[in-house]
Amino acid sequence: MAAPGPAVGGTVLEDHLTLLAAALLPLRESEQLLARWGGELAHRLAAGGRLLVAGNGGSAAEAQHLTAELVGKLRADRAPLSAIALHAETSALTAIGNDYGFPEVFARQVRAHGRPDDILLLMSTSGASGNLLAAVRAGRETGLRCWGFTGPAPNPLADACHESLVIDSPESQVVQELHLVATHVLCEYVDRALPAALTAAAVGPAPAGPVRTGVEVVLGDGANQVQAR
């Protein structure tokens, strides 16, 4: 059987770049989403939260690329940020798969590592992977904020997440390549928001009620207490 030829009519490279260019224009509309996600992620990580990420196959590699940028650095040196690629823990992955089945390989780790207000980011070209859908259910039950990087919508993962970045292309290769672009843009926004996020985390939350000033002295006990300020 002959190898498949170009899909559009040019060379393989020309056809691929044509498909990539067609998906780039809709991606431009995700700028504000990525900026907002970057700011939210920076503040949650600066406050001691963590990012959990997972994917299958090529999307697993994309997810691990993201965690490497956060634990390491994107450009300039900065504090390391807590980000865990769930598929990279191979002993846990294979043990869970063996004992509980492949659909649970991420969900069980989400329940183990996730804390309320952490962020769970799941990457899928199809948006239909059973183990990712189980993971997002576990994330929502645990109180995590759930985001998706997916291919064309509607799809089950985009519907299950709180928010999703959708790449509008029928080609899974193009979807993965633009997920990488979105990953770098997201990390850029994290780095831009991080100084303010670290400052806010160091200051801590404002007092919930009015602040008392002066000195309080209590004389007596029981019903005969007298307070002076």
PDB file of C-alpha atoms in Angstrom:
ATOM      1  CA  MET A   1       0.000   0.000   0.000  1.00  0.00           C
ATOM      2  CA  ALA A   2       1.373   3.402  -0.961  1.00  0.00           C
ATOM      3  CA  ALA A   3       2.154   5.932   1.730  1.00  0.00           C
ATOM      4  CA  PRO A   4      -0.470   8.688   2.103  1.00  0.00           C
ATOM      5  CA  GLY A   5       0.338  11.833   0.165  1.00  0.00           C
ATOM      6  CA  PRO A   6      -0.251  15.485   0.949  1.00  0.00           C
ATOM      7  CA  ALA A   7      -3.808  16.200   2.094  1.00  0.00           C
ATOM      8  CA  VAL A   8      -4.285  19.628   0.511  1.00  0.00           C
ATOM      9  CA  GLY A   9      -2.359  19.435  -2.744  1.00  0.00           C
ATOM     10  CA  GLY A  10       1.122  20.810  -2.093  1.00  0.00           C
ATOM     11  CA  THR A  11       4.100  19.131  -0.485  1.00  0.00           C
ATOM     12  CA  VAL A  12       3.796  17.478   2.916  1.00  0.00           C
ATOM     13  CA  LEU A  13       5.434  20.481   4.570  1.00  0.00           C
ATOM     14  CA  GLU A  14       3.336  23.009   2.683  1.00  0.00           C
ATOM     15  CA  ASP A  15       0.146  21.180   3.593  1.00  0.00           C
ATOM     16  CA  HIS A  16       1.145  20.952   7.232  1.00  0.00           C
ATOM     17  CA  LEU A  17       1.970  24.651   7.407  1.00  0.00           C
ATOM     18  CA  THR A  18      -1.344  25.485   5.719  1.00  0.00           C
ATOM     19  CA  LEU A  19      -3.228  23.585   8.387  1.00  0.00           C
ATOM     20  CA  LEU A  20      -1.111  25.190  11.100  1.00  0.00           C
ATOM     21  CA  ALA A  21      -1.758  28.690   9.739  1.00  0.00           C
ATOM     22  CA  ALA A  22      -5.506  28.029   9.603  1.00  0.00           C
ATOM     23  CA  ALA A  23      -5.538  27.165  13.318  1.00  0.00           C
ATOM     24  CA  LEU A  24      -3.297  30.073  14.337  1.00  0.00           C
ATOM     25  CA  LEU A  25      -5.887  32.771  13.725  1.00  0.00           C
ATOM     26  CA  PRO A  26      -8.461  31.336  16.170  1.00  0.00           C
ATOM     27  CA  LEU A  27      -5.654  30.825  18.718  1.00  0.00           C
ATOM     28  CA  ARG A  28      -5.062  34.586  18.758  1.00  0.00           C
ATOM     29  CA  GLU A  29      -8.468  34.921  20.387  1.00  0.00           C
ATOM     30  CA  SER A  30      -7.144  33.012  23.422  1.00  0.00           C
ATOM     31  CA  GLU A  31      -4.744  35.790  24.465  1.00  0.00           C
ATOM     32  CA  GLN A  32      -6.947  37.120  27.262  1.00  0.00           C
ATOM     33  CA  LEU A  33      -7.682  33.610  28.538  1.00  0.00           C
ATOM     34  CA  LEU A  34      -3.978  32.746  28.737  1.00  0.00           C
ATOM     35  CA  ALA A  35      -3.188  36.071  30.419  1.00  0.00           C
ATOM     36  CA  ARG A  36      -5.882  35.485  33.039  1.00  0.00           C
ATOM     37  CA  TRP A  37      -4.790  31.884  33.587  1.00  0.00           C
ATOM     38  CA  GLY A  38      -1.178  32.986  33.957  1.00  0.00           C
ATOM     39  CA  GLY A  39      -2.099  35.523  36.621  1.00  0.00           C
ATOM     40  CA  GLU A  40      -4.289  33.070  38.515  1.00  0.00           C
ATOM     41  CA  LEU A  41      -1.679  30.322  38.326  1.00  0.00           C
ATOM     42  CA  ALA A  42       1.061  32.687  39.550  1.00  0.00           C
ATOM     43  CA  HIS A  43      -0.980  33.721  42.597  1.00  0.00           C
ATOM     44  CA  ARG A  44      -1.973  30.164  43.486  1.00  0.00           C
ATOM     45  CA  LEU A  45       1.596  28.854  43.172  1.00  0.00           C
ATOM     46  CA  ALA A  46       3.028  31.812  45.095  1.00  0.00           C
ATOM     47  CA  ALA A  47       0.569  31.110  47.913  1.00  0.00           C
ATOM     48  CA  GLY A  48       1.785  27.506  48.234  1.00  0.00           C
ATOM     49  CA  GLY A  49      -0.542  25.752  45.798  1.00  0.00           C
ATOM     50  CA  ARG A  50       0.489  23.412  43.055  1.00  0.00           C
ATOM     51  CA  LEU A  51      -0.266  22.583  39.450  1.00  0.00           C
ATOM     52  CA  LEU A  52      -1.077  18.996  38.480  1.00  0.00           C
ATOM     53  CA  VAL A  53      -0.837  18.182  34.775  1.00  0.00           C
ATOM     54  CA  ALA A  54      -1.572  15.051  32.744  1.00  0.00           C
ATOM     55  CA  GLY A  55      -1.946  13.807  29.187  1.00  0.00           C
ATOM     56  CA  ASN A  56      -1.545  10.692  27.050  1.00  0.00           C
ATOM     57  CA  GLY A  57       1.074  10.074  24.375  1.00  0.00           C
ATOM     58  CA  GLY A  58       2.195  13.291  22.716  1.00  0.00           C
ATOM     59  CA  SER A  59       0.027  15.271  25.117  1.00  0.00           C
ATOM     60  CA  ALA A  60       1.929  13.669  27.995  1.00  0.00           C
ATOM     61  CA  ALA A  61       5.127  15.091  26.523  1.00  0.00           C
ATOM     62  CA  GLU A  62       3.445  18.504  26.209  1.00  0.00           C
ATOM     63  CA  ALA A  63       2.316  18.331  29.837  1.00  0.00           C
ATOM     64  CA  GLN A  64       5.802  17.421  31.023  1.00  0.00           C
ATOM     65  CA  HIS A  65       7.218  20.311  28.991  1.00  0.00           C
ATOM     66  CA  LEU A  66       4.945  22.658  30.964  1.00  0.00           C
ATOM     67  CA  THR A  67       6.015  21.356  34.357  1.00  0.00           C
ATOM     68  CA  ALA A  68       9.677  21.608  33.336  1.00  0.00           C
ATOM     69  CA  GLU A  69       9.228  25.300  32.495  1.00  0.00           C
ATOM     70  CA  LEU A  70       7.654  26.002  35.890  1.00  0.00           C
ATOM     71  CA  VAL A  71       9.911  23.923  38.131  1.00  0.00           C
ATOM     72  CA  GLY A  72      12.914  25.108  36.112  1.00  0.00           C
ATOM     73  CA  LYS A  73      12.552  28.415  34.322  1.00  0.00           C
ATOM     74  CA  LEU A  74      11.261  29.899  31.096  1.00  0.00           C
ATOM     75  CA  ARG A  75      13.697  32.783  30.713  1.00  0.00           C
ATOM     76  CA  ALA A  76      15.176  34.582  33.716  1.00  0.00           C
ATOM     77  CA  ASP A  77      16.041  32.862  36.976  1.00  0.00           C
ATOM     78  CA  ARG A  78      13.267  32.835  39.580  1.00  0.00           C
ATOM     79  CA  ALA A  79      11.939  30.749  42.451  1.00  0.00           C
ATOM     80  CA  PRO A  80      10.918  27.210  41.437  1.00  0.00           C
ATOM     81  CA  LEU A  81       7.183  26.632  41.200  1.00  0.00           C
ATOM     82  CA  SER A  82       5.362  23.448  42.221  1.00  0.00           C
ATOM     83  CA  ALA A  83       4.152  21.577  39.131  1.00  0.00           C
ATOM     84  CA  ILE A  84       3.757  17.794  38.832  1.00  0.00           C
ATOM     85  CA  ALA A  85       3.285  15.750  35.648  1.00  0.00           C
ATOM     86  CA  LEU A  86       1.185  12.830  36.865  1.00  0.00           C
ATOM     87  CA  HIS A  87       2.151  10.509  34.006  1.00  0.00           C
ATOM     88  CA  ALA A  88       5.866  10.901  34.814  1.00  0.00           C
ATOM     89  CA  GLU A  89       5.573   8.970  38.097  1.00  0.00           C
ATOM     90  CA  THR A  90       5.987   5.632  36.361  1.00  0.00           C
ATOM     91  CA  SER A  91       5.953   3.337  39.409  1.00  0.00           C
ATOM     92  CA  ALA A  92       2.723   4.884  40.713  1.00  0.00           C
ATOM     93  CA  LEU A  93       1.274   4.946  37.202  1.00  0.00           C
ATOM     94  CA  THR A  94       1.897   1.260  36.562  1.00  0.00           C
ATOM     95  CA  ALA A  95       0.870   0.192  40.068  1.00  0.00           C
ATOM     96  CA  ILE A  96      -2.429   2.069  39.836  1.00  0.00           C
ATOM     97  CA  GLY A  97      -3.033   0.771  36.322  1.00  0.00           C
ATOM     98  CA  ASN A  98      -2.349  -2.774  37.435  1.00  0.00           C
ATOM     99  CA  ASP A  99      -4.462  -2.611  40.601  1.00  0.00           C
ATOM    100  CA  TYR A 100      -7.298  -0.274  39.611  1.00  0.00           C
ATOM    101  CA  GLY A 101      -7.266  -0.152  35.810  1.00  0.00           C
ATOM    102  CA  PHE A 102      -5.949   2.366  33.287  1.00  0.00           C
ATOM    103  CA  PRO A 103      -8.911   4.779  33.642  1.00  0.00           C
ATOM    104  CA  GLU A 104      -7.821   5.457  37.251  1.00  0.00           C
ATOM    105  CA  VAL A 105      -4.107   6.171  36.653  1.00  0.00           C
ATOM    106  CA  PHE A 106      -4.557   9.956  36.957  1.00  0.00           C
ATOM    107  CA  ALA A 107      -7.686  10.195  39.103  1.00  0.00           C
ATOM    108  CA  ARG A 108      -6.105   8.361  42.027  1.00  0.00           C
ATOM    109  CA  GLN A 109      -3.057  10.627  41.902  1.00  0.00           C
ATOM    110  CA  VAL A 110      -5.305  13.696  41.806  1.00  0.00           C
ATOM    111  CA  ARG A 111      -6.985  12.498  44.992  1.00  0.00           C
ATOM    112  CA  ALA A 112      -3.580  11.844  46.577  1.00  0.00           C
ATOM    113  CA  HIS A 113      -1.806  15.074  45.645  1.00  0.00           C
ATOM    114  CA  GLY A 114      -4.549  17.600  44.973  1.00  0.00           C
ATOM    115  CA  ARG A 115      -5.654  20.117  47.593  1.00  0.00           C
ATOM    116  CA  PRO A 116      -8.530  22.575  47.395  1.00  0.00           C
ATOM    117  CA  ASP A 117      -7.622  25.535  45.174  1.00  0.00           C
ATOM    118  CA  ASP A 118      -4.794  23.679  43.404  1.00  0.00           C
ATOM    119  CA  ILE A 119      -5.055  23.676  39.619  1.00  0.00           C
ATOM    120  CA  LEU A 120      -5.451  20.599  37.430  1.00  0.00           C
ATOM    121  CA  LEU A 121      -4.570  21.049  33.746  1.00  0.00           C
ATOM    122  CA  LEU A 122      -5.419  18.185  31.387  1.00  0.00           C
ATOM    123  CA  MET A 123      -4.207  17.995  27.784  1.00  0.00           C
ATOM    124  CA  SER A 124      -5.919  15.991  25.044  1.00  0.00           C
ATOM    125  CA  THR A 125      -6.220  16.356  21.273  1.00  0.00           C
ATOM    126  CA  SER A 126      -9.523  14.446  21.223  1.00  0.00           C
ATOM    127  CA  GLY A 127     -10.945  15.578  24.532  1.00  0.00           C
ATOM    128  CA  ALA A 128     -12.354  12.090  24.979  1.00  0.00           C
ATOM    129  CA  SER A 129      -9.686  10.140  26.917  1.00  0.00           C
ATOM    130  CA  GLY A 130     -11.340   8.127  29.694  1.00  0.00           C
ATOM    131  CA  ASN A 131      -8.498   8.510  32.177  1.00  0.00           C
ATOM    132  CA  LEU A 132      -8.533  12.303  31.775  1.00  0.00           C
ATOM    133  CA  LEU A 133     -12.297  12.456  32.222  1.00  0.00           C
ATOM    134  CA  ALA A 134     -11.921  10.413  35.418  1.00  0.00           C
ATOM    135  CA  ALA A 135      -9.178  12.797  36.532  1.00  0.00           C
ATOM    136  CA  VAL A 136     -11.316  15.901  36.027  1.00  0.00           C
ATOM    137  CA  ARG A 137     -14.152  14.306  37.994  1.00  0.00           C
ATOM    138  CA  ALA A 138     -11.726  13.560  40.824  1.00  0.00           C
ATOM    139  CA  GLY A 139     -10.365  17.093  40.600  1.00  0.00           C
ATOM    140  CA  ARG A 140     -13.760  18.718  40.898  1.00  0.00           C
ATOM    141  CA  GLU A 141     -14.708  16.428  43.792  1.00  0.00           C
ATOM    142  CA  THR A 142     -11.462  17.396  45.559  1.00  0.00           C
ATOM    143  CA  GLY A 143     -12.002  21.118  45.024  1.00  0.00           C
ATOM    144  CA  LEU A 144      -9.371  21.743  42.338  1.00  0.00           C
ATOM    145  CA  ARG A 145      -9.730  24.341  39.616  1.00  0.00           C
ATOM    146  CA  CYS A 146      -9.815  22.290  36.376  1.00  0.00           C
ATOM    147  CA  TRP A 147      -8.538  23.556  33.025  1.00  0.00           C
ATOM    148  CA  GLY A 148      -8.278  21.764  29.686  1.00  0.00           C
ATOM    149  CA  PHE A 149      -6.122  22.054  26.576  1.00  0.00           C
ATOM    150  CA  THR A 150      -8.126  20.246  23.901  1.00  0.00           C
ATOM    151  CA  GLY A 151      -8.777  19.918  20.204  1.00  0.00           C
ATOM    152  CA  PRO A 152     -11.998  21.070  18.535  1.00  0.00           C
ATOM    153  CA  ALA A 153     -15.043  21.595  20.735  1.00  0.00           C
ATOM    154  CA  PRO A 154     -17.506  20.453  21.757  1.00  0.00           C
ATOM    155  CA  ASN A 155     -15.798  17.516  23.413  1.00  0.00           C
ATOM    156  CA  PRO A 156     -16.303  15.771  26.779  1.00  0.00           C
ATOM    157  CA  LEU A 157     -13.146  17.089  28.456  1.00  0.00           C
ATOM    158  CA  ALA A 158     -13.800  20.722  27.526  1.00  0.00           C
ATOM    159  CA  ASP A 159     -17.333  20.345  28.849  1.00  0.00           C
ATOM    160  CA  ALA A 160     -16.140  18.776  32.127  1.00  0.00           C
ATOM    161  CA  CYS A 161     -13.450  21.366  32.928  1.00  0.00           C
ATOM    162  CA  HIS A 162     -14.179  24.750  34.472  1.00  0.00           C
ATOM    163  CA  GLU A 163     -12.489  26.372  31.455  1.00  0.00           C
ATOM    164  CA  SER A 164     -10.693  25.127  28.350  1.00  0.00           C
ATOM    165  CA  LEU A 165      -8.376  26.388  25.640  1.00  0.00           C
ATOM    166  CA  VAL A 166      -9.571  24.816  22.394  1.00  0.00           C
ATOM    167  CA  ILE A 167      -7.480  24.439  19.230  1.00  0.00           C
ATOM    168  CA  ASP A 168      -9.773  24.445  16.227  1.00  0.00           C
ATOM    169  CA  SER A 169      -8.025  21.987  13.922  1.00  0.00           C
ATOM    170  CA  PRO A 170      -8.942  18.477  12.752  1.00  0.00           C
ATOM    171  CA  GLU A 171      -5.257  17.474  12.766  1.00  0.00           C
ATOM    172  CA  SER A 172      -3.978  16.135  16.110  1.00  0.00           C
ATOM    173  CA  GLN A 173      -0.417  17.120  15.146  1.00  0.00           C
ATOM    174  CA  VAL A 174      -1.464  20.738  14.716  1.00  0.00           C
ATOM    175  CA  VAL A 175      -3.395  20.642  17.987  1.00  0.00           C
ATOM    176  CA  GLN A 176      -0.326  19.418  19.875  1.00  0.00           C
ATOM    177  CA  GLU A 177       1.955  21.968  18.241  1.00  0.00           C
ATOM    178  CA  LEU A 178      -0.340  24.839  19.186  1.00  0.00           C
ATOM    179  CA  HIS A 179      -0.730  23.437  22.689  1.00  0.00           C
ATOM    180  CA  LEU A 180       3.026  23.956  22.953  1.00  0.00           C
ATOM    181  CA  VAL A 181       2.655  27.563  21.789  1.00  0.00           C
ATOM    182  CA  ALA A 182      -0.088  28.074  24.375  1.00  0.00           C
ATOM    183  CA  THR A 183       2.124  26.482  27.039  1.00  0.00           C
ATOM    184  CA  HIS A 184       4.930  28.964  26.391  1.00  0.00           C
ATOM    185  CA  VAL A 185       2.529  31.917  26.384  1.00  0.00           C
ATOM    186  CA  LEU A 186       0.951  30.711  29.639  1.00  0.00           C
ATOM    187  CA  CYS A 187       4.377  30.426  31.283  1.00  0.00           C
ATOM    188  CA  GLU A 188       5.300  33.908  30.039  1.00  0.00           C
ATOM    189  CA  TYR A 189       2.216  35.322  31.748  1.00  0.00           C
ATOM    190  CA  VAL A 190       3.021  33.383  34.929  1.00  0.00           C
ATOM    191  CA  ASP A 191       6.474  34.964  35.022  1.00  0.00           C
ATOM    192  CA  ARG A 192       5.044  38.437  34.466  1.00  0.00           C
ATOM    193  CA  ALA A 193       2.520  38.048  37.274  1.00  0.00           C
ATOM    194  CA  LEU A 194       4.834  36.271  39.716  1.00  0.00           C
ATOM    195  CA  PRO A 195       6.560  39.278  41.378  1.00  0.00           C
ATOM    196  CA  ALA A 196       3.223  40.799  42.410  1.00  0.00           C
ATOM    197  CA  ALA A 197       1.929  37.362  43.418  1.00  0.00           C
ATOM    198  CA  LEU A 198       4.941  36.719  45.662  1.00  0.00           C
ATOM    199  CA  THR A 199       4.535  40.138  47.269  1.00  0.00           C
ATOM    200  CA  ALA A 200       0.863  39.498  47.944  1.00  0.00           C
ATOM    201  CA  ALA A 201       1.656  36.065  49.415  1.00  0.00           C
ATOM    202  CA  ALA A 202       4.323  37.575  51.709  1.00  0.00           C
ATOM    203  CA  VAL A 203       1.969  40.274  52.996  1.00  0.00           C
ATOM    204  CA  GLY A 204      -0.785  37.746  53.622  1.00  0.00           C
ATOM    205  CA  PRO A 205      -4.543  38.270  53.667  1.00  0.00           C
ATOM    206  CA  ALA A 206      -5.984  41.447  55.160  1.00  0.00           C
ATOM    207  CA  PRO A 207      -7.658  41.137  58.591  1.00  0.00           C
ATOM    208  CA  ALA A 208     -11.296  40.074  58.303  1.00  0.00           C
ATOM    209  CA  GLY A 209     -12.629  42.587  60.872  1.00  0.00           C
ATOM    210  CA  PRO A 210     -11.744  46.005  62.301  1.00  0.00           C
ATOM    211  CA  VAL A 211      -8.268  46.346  63.739  1.00  0.00           C
ATOM    212  CA  ARG A 212      -8.095  47.266  67.435  1.00  0.00           C
ATOM    213  CA  THR A 213      -5.517  49.763  68.577  1.00  0.00           C
ATOM    214  CA  GLY A 214      -4.263  50.659  72.043  1.00  0.00           C
ATOM    215  CA  VAL A 215      -3.933  48.472  75.141  1.00  0.00           C
ATOM    216  CA  GLU A 216      -6.725  46.436  76.670  1.00  0.00           C
ATOM    217  CA  VAL A 217      -6.662  45.847  80.437  1.00  0.00           C
ATOM    218  CA  VAL A 218      -9.131  43.502  82.123  1.00  0.00           C
ATOM    219  CA  LEU A 219      -9.873  43.980  85.873  1.00  0.00           C
ATOM    220  CA  GLY A 220     -11.934  41.611  87.964  1.00  0.00           C
ATOM    221  CA  ASP A 221     -13.646  38.451  86.848  1.00  0.00           C
ATOM    222  CA  GLY A 222     -17.034  37.127  85.943  1.00  0.00           C
ATOM    223  CA  ALA A 223     -19.826  39.696  85.854  1.00  0.00           C
ATOM    224  CA  ASN A 224     -17.624  42.363  87.459  1.00  0.00           C
ATOM    225  CA  GLN A 225     -15.097  42.652  84.626  1.00  0.00           C
ATOM    226  CA  VAL A 226     -14.053  46.201  83.714  1.00  0.00           C
ATOM    227  CA  GLN A 227     -12.228  46.847  80.433  1.00  0.00           C
ATOM    228  CA  ALA A 228     -10.052  49.875  79.862  1.00  0.00           C
ATOM    229  CA  ARG A 229      -8.365  50.923  76.610  1.00  0.00           C
TER     230      ARG A 229
END
